[in-house]
PDB file of C-alpha atoms and ligand atoms in Angstrom:
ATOM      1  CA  UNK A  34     -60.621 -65.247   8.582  1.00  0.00           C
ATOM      2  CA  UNK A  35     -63.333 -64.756  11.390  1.00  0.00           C
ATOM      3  CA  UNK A  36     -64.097 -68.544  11.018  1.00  0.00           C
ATOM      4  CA  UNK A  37     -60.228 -70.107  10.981  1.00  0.00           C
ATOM      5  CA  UNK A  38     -59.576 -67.959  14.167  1.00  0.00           C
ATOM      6  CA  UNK A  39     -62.379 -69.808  15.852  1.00  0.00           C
ATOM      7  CA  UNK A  40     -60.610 -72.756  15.247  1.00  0.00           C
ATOM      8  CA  UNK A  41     -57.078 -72.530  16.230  1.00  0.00           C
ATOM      9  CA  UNK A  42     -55.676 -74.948  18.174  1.00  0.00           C
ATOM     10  CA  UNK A  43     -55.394 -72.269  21.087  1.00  0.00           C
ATOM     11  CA  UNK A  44     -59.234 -71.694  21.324  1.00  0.00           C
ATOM     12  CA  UNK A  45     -60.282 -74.977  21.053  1.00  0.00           C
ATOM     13  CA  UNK A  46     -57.866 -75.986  24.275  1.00  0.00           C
ATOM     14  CA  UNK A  47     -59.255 -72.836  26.086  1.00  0.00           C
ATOM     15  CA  UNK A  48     -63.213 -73.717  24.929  1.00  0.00           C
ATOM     16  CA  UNK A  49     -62.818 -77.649  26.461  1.00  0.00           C
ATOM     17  CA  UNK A  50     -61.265 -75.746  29.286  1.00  0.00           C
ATOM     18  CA  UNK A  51     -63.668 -73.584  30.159  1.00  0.00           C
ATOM     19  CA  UNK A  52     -66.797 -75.657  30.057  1.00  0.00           C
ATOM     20  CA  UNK A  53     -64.877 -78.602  31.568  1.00  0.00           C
ATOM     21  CA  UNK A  54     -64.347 -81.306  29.543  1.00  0.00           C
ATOM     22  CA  UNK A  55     -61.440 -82.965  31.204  1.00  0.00           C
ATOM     23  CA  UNK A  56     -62.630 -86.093  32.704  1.00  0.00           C
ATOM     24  CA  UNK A  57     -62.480 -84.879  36.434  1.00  0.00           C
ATOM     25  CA  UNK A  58     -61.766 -87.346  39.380  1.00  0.00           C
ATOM     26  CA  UNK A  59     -60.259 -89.568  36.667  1.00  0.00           C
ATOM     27  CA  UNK A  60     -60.906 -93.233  38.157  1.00  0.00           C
ATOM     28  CA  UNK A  61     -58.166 -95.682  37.252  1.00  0.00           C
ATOM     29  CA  UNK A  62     -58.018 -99.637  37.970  1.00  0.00           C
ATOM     30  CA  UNK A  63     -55.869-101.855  40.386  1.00  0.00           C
ATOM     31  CA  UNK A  64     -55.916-105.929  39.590  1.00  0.00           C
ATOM     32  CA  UNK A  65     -58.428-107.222  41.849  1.00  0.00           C
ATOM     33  CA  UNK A  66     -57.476-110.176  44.097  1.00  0.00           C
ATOM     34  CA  UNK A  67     -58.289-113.880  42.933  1.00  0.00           C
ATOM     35  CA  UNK A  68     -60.780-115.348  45.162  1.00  0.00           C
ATOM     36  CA  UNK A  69     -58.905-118.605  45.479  1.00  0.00           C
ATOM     37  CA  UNK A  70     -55.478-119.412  46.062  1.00  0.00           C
ATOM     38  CA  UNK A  71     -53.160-119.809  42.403  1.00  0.00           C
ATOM     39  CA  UNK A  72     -53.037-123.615  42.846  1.00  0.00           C
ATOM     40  CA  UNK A  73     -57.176-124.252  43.815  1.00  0.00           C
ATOM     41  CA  UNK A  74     -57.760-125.269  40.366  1.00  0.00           C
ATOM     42  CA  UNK A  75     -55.301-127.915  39.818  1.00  0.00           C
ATOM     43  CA  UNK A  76     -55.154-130.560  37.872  1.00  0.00           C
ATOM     44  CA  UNK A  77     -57.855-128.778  35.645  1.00  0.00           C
ATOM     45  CA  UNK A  78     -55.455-125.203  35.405  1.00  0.00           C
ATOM     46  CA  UNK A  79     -51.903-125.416  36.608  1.00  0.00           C
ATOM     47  CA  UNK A  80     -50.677-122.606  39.736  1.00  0.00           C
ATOM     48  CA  UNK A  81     -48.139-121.425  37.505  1.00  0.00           C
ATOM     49  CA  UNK A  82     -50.685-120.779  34.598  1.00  0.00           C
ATOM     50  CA  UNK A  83     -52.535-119.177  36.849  1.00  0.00           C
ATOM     51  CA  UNK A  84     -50.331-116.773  38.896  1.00  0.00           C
ATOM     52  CA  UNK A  85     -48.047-115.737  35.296  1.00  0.00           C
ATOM     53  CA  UNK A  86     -52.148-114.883  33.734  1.00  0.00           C
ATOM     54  CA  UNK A  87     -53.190-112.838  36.961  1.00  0.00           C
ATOM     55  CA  UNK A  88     -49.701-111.345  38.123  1.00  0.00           C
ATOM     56  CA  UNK A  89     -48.688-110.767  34.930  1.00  0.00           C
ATOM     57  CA  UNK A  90     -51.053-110.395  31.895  1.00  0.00           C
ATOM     58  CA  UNK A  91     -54.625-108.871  33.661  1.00  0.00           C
ATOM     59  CA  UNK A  92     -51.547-106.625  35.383  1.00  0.00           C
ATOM     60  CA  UNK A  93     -50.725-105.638  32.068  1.00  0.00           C
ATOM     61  CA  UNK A  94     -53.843-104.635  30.373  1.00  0.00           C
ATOM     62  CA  UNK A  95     -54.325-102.681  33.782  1.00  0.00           C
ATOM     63  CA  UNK A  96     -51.272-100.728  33.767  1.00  0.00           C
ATOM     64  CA  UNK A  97     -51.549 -99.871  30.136  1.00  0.00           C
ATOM     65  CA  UNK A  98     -55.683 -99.435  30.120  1.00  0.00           C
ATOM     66  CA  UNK A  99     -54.519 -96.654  32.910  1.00  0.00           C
ATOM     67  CA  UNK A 100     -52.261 -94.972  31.015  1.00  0.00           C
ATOM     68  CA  UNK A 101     -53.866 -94.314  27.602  1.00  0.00           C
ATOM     69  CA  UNK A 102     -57.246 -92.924  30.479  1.00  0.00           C
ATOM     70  CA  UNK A 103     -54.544 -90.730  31.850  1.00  0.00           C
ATOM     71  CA  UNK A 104     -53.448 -89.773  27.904  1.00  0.00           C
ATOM     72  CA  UNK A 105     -57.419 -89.084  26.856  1.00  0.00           C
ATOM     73  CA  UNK A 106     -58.116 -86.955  29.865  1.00  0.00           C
ATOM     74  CA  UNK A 107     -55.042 -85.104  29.050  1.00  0.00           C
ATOM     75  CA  UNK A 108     -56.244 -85.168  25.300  1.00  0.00           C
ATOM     76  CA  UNK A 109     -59.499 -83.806  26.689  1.00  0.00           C
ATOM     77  CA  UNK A 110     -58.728 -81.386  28.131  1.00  0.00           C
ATOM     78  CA  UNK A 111     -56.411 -79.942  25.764  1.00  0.00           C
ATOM     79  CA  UNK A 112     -58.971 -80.352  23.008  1.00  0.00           C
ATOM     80  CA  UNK A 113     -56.642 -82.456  20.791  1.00  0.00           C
ATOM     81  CA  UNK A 114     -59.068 -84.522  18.861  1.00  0.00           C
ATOM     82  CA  UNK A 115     -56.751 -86.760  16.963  1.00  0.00           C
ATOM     83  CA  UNK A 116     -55.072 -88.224  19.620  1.00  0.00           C
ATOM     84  CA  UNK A 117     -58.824 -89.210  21.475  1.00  0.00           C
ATOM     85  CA  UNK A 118     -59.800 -91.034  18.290  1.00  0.00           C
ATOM     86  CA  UNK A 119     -56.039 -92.462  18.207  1.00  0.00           C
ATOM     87  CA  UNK A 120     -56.009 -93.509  22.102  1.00  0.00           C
ATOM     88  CA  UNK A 121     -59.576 -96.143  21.377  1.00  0.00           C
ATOM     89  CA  UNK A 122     -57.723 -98.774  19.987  1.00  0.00           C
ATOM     90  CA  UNK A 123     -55.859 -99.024  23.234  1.00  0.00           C
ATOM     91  CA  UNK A 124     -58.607 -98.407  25.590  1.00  0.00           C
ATOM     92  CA  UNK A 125     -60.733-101.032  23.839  1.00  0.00           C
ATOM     93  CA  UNK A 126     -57.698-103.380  23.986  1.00  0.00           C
ATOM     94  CA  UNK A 127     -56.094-102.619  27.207  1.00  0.00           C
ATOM     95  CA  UNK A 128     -59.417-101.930  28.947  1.00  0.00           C
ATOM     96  CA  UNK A 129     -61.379-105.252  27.194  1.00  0.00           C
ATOM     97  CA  UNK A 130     -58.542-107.087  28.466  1.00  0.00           C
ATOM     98  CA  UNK A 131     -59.335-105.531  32.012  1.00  0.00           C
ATOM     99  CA  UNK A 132     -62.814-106.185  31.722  1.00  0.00           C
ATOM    100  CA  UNK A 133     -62.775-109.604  30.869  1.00  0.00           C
ATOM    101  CA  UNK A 134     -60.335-111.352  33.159  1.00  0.00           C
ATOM    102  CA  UNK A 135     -62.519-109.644  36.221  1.00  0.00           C
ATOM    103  CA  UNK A 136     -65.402-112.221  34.756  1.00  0.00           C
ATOM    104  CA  UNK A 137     -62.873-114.767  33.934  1.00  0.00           C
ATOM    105  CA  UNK A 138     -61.542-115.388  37.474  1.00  0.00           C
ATOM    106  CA  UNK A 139     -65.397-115.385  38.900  1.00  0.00           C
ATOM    107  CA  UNK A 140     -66.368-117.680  36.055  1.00  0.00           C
ATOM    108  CA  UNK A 141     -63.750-120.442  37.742  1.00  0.00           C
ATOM    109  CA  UNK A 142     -63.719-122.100  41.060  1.00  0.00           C
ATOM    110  CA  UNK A 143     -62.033-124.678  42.793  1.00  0.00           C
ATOM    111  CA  UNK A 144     -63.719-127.865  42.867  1.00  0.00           C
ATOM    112  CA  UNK A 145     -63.624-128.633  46.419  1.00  0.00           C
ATOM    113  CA  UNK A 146     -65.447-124.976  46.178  1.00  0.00           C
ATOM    114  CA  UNK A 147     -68.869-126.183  44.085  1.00  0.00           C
ATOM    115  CA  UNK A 148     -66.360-125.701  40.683  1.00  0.00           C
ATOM    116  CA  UNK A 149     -67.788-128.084  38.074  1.00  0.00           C
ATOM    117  CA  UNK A 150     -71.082-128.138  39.799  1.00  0.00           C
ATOM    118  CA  UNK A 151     -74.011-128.069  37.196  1.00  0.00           C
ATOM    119  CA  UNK A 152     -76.336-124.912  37.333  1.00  0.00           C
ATOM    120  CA  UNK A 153     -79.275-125.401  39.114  1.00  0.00           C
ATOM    121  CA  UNK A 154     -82.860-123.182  39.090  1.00  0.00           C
ATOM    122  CA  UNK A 155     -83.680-121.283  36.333  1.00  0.00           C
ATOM    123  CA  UNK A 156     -80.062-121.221  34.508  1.00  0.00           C
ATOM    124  CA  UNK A 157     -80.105-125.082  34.022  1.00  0.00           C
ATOM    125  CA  UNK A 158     -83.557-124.835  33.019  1.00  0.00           C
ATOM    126  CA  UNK A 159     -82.502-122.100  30.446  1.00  0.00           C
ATOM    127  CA  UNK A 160     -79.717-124.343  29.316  1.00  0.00           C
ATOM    128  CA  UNK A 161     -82.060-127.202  28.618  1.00  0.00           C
ATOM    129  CA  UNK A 162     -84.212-125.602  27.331  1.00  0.00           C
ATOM    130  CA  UNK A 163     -82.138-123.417  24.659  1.00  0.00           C
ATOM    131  CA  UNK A 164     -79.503-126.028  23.953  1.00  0.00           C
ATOM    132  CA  UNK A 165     -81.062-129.407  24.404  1.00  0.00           C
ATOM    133  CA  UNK A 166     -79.026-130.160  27.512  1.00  0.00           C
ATOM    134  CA  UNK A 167     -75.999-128.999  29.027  1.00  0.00           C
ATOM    135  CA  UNK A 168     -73.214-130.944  27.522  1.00  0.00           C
ATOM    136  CA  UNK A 169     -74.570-130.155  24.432  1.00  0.00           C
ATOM    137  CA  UNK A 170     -74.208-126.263  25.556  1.00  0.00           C
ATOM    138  CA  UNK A 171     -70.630-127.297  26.435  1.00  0.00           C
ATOM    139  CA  UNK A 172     -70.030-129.128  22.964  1.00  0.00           C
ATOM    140  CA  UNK A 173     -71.082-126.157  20.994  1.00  0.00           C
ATOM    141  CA  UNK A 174     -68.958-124.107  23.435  1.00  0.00           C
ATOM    142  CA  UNK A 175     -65.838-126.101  23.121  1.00  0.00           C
ATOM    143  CA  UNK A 176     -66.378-126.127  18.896  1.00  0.00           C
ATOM    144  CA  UNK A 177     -66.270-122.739  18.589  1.00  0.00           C
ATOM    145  CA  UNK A 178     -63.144-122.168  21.095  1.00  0.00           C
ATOM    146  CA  UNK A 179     -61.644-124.852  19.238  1.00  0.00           C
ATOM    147  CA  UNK A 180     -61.818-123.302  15.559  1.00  0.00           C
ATOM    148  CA  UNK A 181     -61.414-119.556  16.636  1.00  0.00           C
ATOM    149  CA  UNK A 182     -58.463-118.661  14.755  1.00  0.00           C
ATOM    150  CA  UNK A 183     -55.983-116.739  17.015  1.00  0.00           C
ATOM    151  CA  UNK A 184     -56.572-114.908  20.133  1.00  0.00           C
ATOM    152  CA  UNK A 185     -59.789-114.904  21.669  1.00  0.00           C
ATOM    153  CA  UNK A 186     -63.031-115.732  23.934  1.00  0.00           C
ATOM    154  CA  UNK A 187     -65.704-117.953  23.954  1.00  0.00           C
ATOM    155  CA  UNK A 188     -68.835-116.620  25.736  1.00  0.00           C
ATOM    156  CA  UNK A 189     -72.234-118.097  27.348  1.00  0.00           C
ATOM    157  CA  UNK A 190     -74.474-114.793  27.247  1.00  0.00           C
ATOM    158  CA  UNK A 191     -77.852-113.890  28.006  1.00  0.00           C
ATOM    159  CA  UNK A 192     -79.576-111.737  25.650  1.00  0.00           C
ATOM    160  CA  UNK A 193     -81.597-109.094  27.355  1.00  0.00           C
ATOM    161  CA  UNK A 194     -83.530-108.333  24.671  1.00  0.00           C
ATOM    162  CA  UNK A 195     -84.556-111.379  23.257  1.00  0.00           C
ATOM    163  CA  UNK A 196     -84.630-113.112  27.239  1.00  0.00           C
ATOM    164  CA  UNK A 197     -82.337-115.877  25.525  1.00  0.00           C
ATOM    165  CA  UNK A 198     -79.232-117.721  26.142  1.00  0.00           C
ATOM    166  CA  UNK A 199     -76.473-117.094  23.137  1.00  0.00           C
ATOM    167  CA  UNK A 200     -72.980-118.728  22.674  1.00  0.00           C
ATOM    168  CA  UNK A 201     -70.447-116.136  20.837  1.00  0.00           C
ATOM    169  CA  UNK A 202     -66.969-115.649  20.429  1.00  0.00           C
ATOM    170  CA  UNK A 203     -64.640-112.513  20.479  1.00  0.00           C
ATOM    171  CA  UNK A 204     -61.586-111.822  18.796  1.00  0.00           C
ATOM    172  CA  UNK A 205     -58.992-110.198  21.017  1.00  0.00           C
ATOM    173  CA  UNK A 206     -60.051-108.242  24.283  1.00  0.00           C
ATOM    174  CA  UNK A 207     -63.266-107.623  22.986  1.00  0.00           C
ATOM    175  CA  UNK A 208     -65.909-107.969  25.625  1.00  0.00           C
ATOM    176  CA  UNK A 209     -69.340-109.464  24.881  1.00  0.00           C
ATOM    177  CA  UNK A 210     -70.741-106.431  24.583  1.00  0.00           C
ATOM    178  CA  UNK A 211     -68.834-105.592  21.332  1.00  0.00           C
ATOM    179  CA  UNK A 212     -71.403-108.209  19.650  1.00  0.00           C
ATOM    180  CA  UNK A 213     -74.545-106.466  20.869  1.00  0.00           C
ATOM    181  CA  UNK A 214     -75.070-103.935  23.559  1.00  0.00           C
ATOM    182  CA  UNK A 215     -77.935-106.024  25.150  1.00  0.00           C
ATOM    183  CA  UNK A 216     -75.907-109.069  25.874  1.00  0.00           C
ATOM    184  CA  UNK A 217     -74.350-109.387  28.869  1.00  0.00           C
ATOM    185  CA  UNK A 218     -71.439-112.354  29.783  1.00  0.00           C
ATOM    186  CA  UNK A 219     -72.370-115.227  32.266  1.00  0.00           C
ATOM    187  CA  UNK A 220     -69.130-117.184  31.730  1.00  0.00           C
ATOM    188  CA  UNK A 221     -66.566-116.470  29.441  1.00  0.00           C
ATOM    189  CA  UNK A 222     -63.371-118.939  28.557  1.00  0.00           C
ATOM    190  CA  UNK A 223     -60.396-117.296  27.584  1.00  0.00           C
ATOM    191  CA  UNK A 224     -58.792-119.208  24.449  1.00  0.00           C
ATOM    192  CA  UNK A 225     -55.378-117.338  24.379  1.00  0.00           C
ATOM    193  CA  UNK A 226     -52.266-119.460  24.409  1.00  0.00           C
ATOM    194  CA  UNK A 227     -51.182-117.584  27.883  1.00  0.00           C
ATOM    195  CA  UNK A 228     -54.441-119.302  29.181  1.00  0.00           C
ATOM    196  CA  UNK A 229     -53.252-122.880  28.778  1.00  0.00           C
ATOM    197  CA  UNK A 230     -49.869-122.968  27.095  1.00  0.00           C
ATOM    198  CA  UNK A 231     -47.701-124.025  30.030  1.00  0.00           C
ATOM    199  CA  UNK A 232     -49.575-127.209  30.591  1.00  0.00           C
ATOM    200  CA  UNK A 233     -51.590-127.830  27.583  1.00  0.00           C
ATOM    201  CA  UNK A 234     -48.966-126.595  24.878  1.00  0.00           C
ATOM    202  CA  UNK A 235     -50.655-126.612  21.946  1.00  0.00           C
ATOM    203  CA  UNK A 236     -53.867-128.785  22.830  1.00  0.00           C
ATOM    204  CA  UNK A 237     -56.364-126.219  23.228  1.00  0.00           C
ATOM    205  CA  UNK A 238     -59.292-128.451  23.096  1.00  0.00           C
ATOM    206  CA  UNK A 239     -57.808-130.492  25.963  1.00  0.00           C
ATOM    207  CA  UNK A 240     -57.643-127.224  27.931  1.00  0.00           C
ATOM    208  CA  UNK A 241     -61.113-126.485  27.024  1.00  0.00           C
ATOM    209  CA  UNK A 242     -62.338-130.342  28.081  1.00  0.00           C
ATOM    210  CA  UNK A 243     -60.898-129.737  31.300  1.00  0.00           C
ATOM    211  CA  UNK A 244     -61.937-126.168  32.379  1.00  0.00           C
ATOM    212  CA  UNK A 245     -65.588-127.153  32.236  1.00  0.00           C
ATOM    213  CA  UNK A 246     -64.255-129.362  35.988  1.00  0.00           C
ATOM    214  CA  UNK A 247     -63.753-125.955  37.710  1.00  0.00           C
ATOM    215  CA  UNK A 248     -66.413-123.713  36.236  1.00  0.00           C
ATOM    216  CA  UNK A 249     -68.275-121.944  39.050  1.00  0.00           C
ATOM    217  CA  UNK A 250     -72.281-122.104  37.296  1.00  0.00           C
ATOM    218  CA  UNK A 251     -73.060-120.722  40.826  1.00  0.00           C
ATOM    219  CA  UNK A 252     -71.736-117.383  39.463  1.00  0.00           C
ATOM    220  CA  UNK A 253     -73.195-117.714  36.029  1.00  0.00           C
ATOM    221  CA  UNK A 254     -76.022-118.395  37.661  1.00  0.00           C
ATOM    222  CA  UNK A 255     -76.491-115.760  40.205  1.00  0.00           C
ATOM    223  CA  UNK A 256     -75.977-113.334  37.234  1.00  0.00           C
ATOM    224  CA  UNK A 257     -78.618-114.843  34.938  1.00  0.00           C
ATOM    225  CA  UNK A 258     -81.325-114.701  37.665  1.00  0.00           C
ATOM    226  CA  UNK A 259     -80.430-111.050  38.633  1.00  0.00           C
ATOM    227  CA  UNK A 260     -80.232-109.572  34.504  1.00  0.00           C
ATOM    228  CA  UNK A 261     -83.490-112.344  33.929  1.00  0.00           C
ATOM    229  CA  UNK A 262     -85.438-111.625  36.922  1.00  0.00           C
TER     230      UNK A 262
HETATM  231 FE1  FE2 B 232     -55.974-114.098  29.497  1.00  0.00          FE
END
């Protein structure tokens, strides 16, 4: 009896109380601002594409990412256990999606911008060096969007560990990370039909031909020499 009282519901909401295991100053996420205007990337991604997959879907996986925080520090704090392991799904989803489209609109830039530029220094070194040359890093790239099967990403990462470039894909939201916790994203291309539908219909590969005109290597590369130094 001594042991089932230590576990009712009441004392386990008082316990996370008491040694504060809410998660204080609970930090939730706005949509960050594109740093180019919707239509900068035409021809290669339309302005409408563009304004419906900021305004609307990175919105989205904001708004809901916030909520189901707000719903595990309330879970927290009242101790309820099921419903943390139930919210993860969402927060993985919601907050994936978040995660993601931050890279995605840094990984693009208009071409009057440097978009479509080749990397330079040590990244195009890395490139040639790992892949042969850089359209065949962009092949491989544009293979693997093309036969992911549903929703998705394709990714150009740099494994820490290993100090070498890897190509990967995602199902979902999930970030790069979900594939290995030392890898971390230099560009990532975002294969879901809200990415390209509009204009492209259902041509993803024509989508993916084109997106390598605005890619902004100057980012990819910035990251690679600061997580390669
Ligand atoms: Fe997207």
């Amino acid at each position: 009896m001594a042991l089932r009282s230590l576990v009712t519901p009441g004392t386990l909401t008082r316990g996370a109380k008491s040694v504060g295991l809410g998660l204080r100053g609970l930090h939730t996420f706005t949509l960050p601002d594109l740093p180019y205007d919707y239509g900068a990337l035409e021809p290669a991604i339309s302005g409408e594409i563009m304004q419906l997959h900021h305004q609307k879907h990175h919105q989205t996986y904001i708004t809901n990412y916030n909520k189901a925080l707000e719903q595990l520090d309330e879970a927290i704090t009242e101790g309820d256990a099921s419903t943390v392991v139930k919210l993860q799904s969402a927060i993985k989803f919601n907050g994936g999606g978040h995660v993601n489209h931050s890279i995605f609109w840094k990984n693009l830039a208009p071409a009057n911008e440097g978009g479509g530029e080749p990397p330079k220094g040590s990244l195009g070194w890395a490139i040639d060096n790992h892949f042969g040359s850089l359209e065949a890093l962009i092949q491989k790239m544009n293979a693997e969007g093309a036969a992911l099967q549903g929703s998705g990403w394709v990714w150009l990462g740099l494994d820490k560990e290993f100090k070498k470039l890897v190509v990967k894909t995602t199902a979902n939201q999930d970030p790069l990370v979900t594939k290995g916790p030392s890898l971390v994203p230099l560009l990532g291309i975002d294969v879901w039909e809200h990415a390209y539908y509009l204009q492209y219909k259902n041509v993803r590969p024509d989508y993916m031909k084109n997106i390598w005109k605005v890619m902004n290597w100057k980012y990819a590369s910035e990251v690679y020499d600061k997580e390669n130094p």
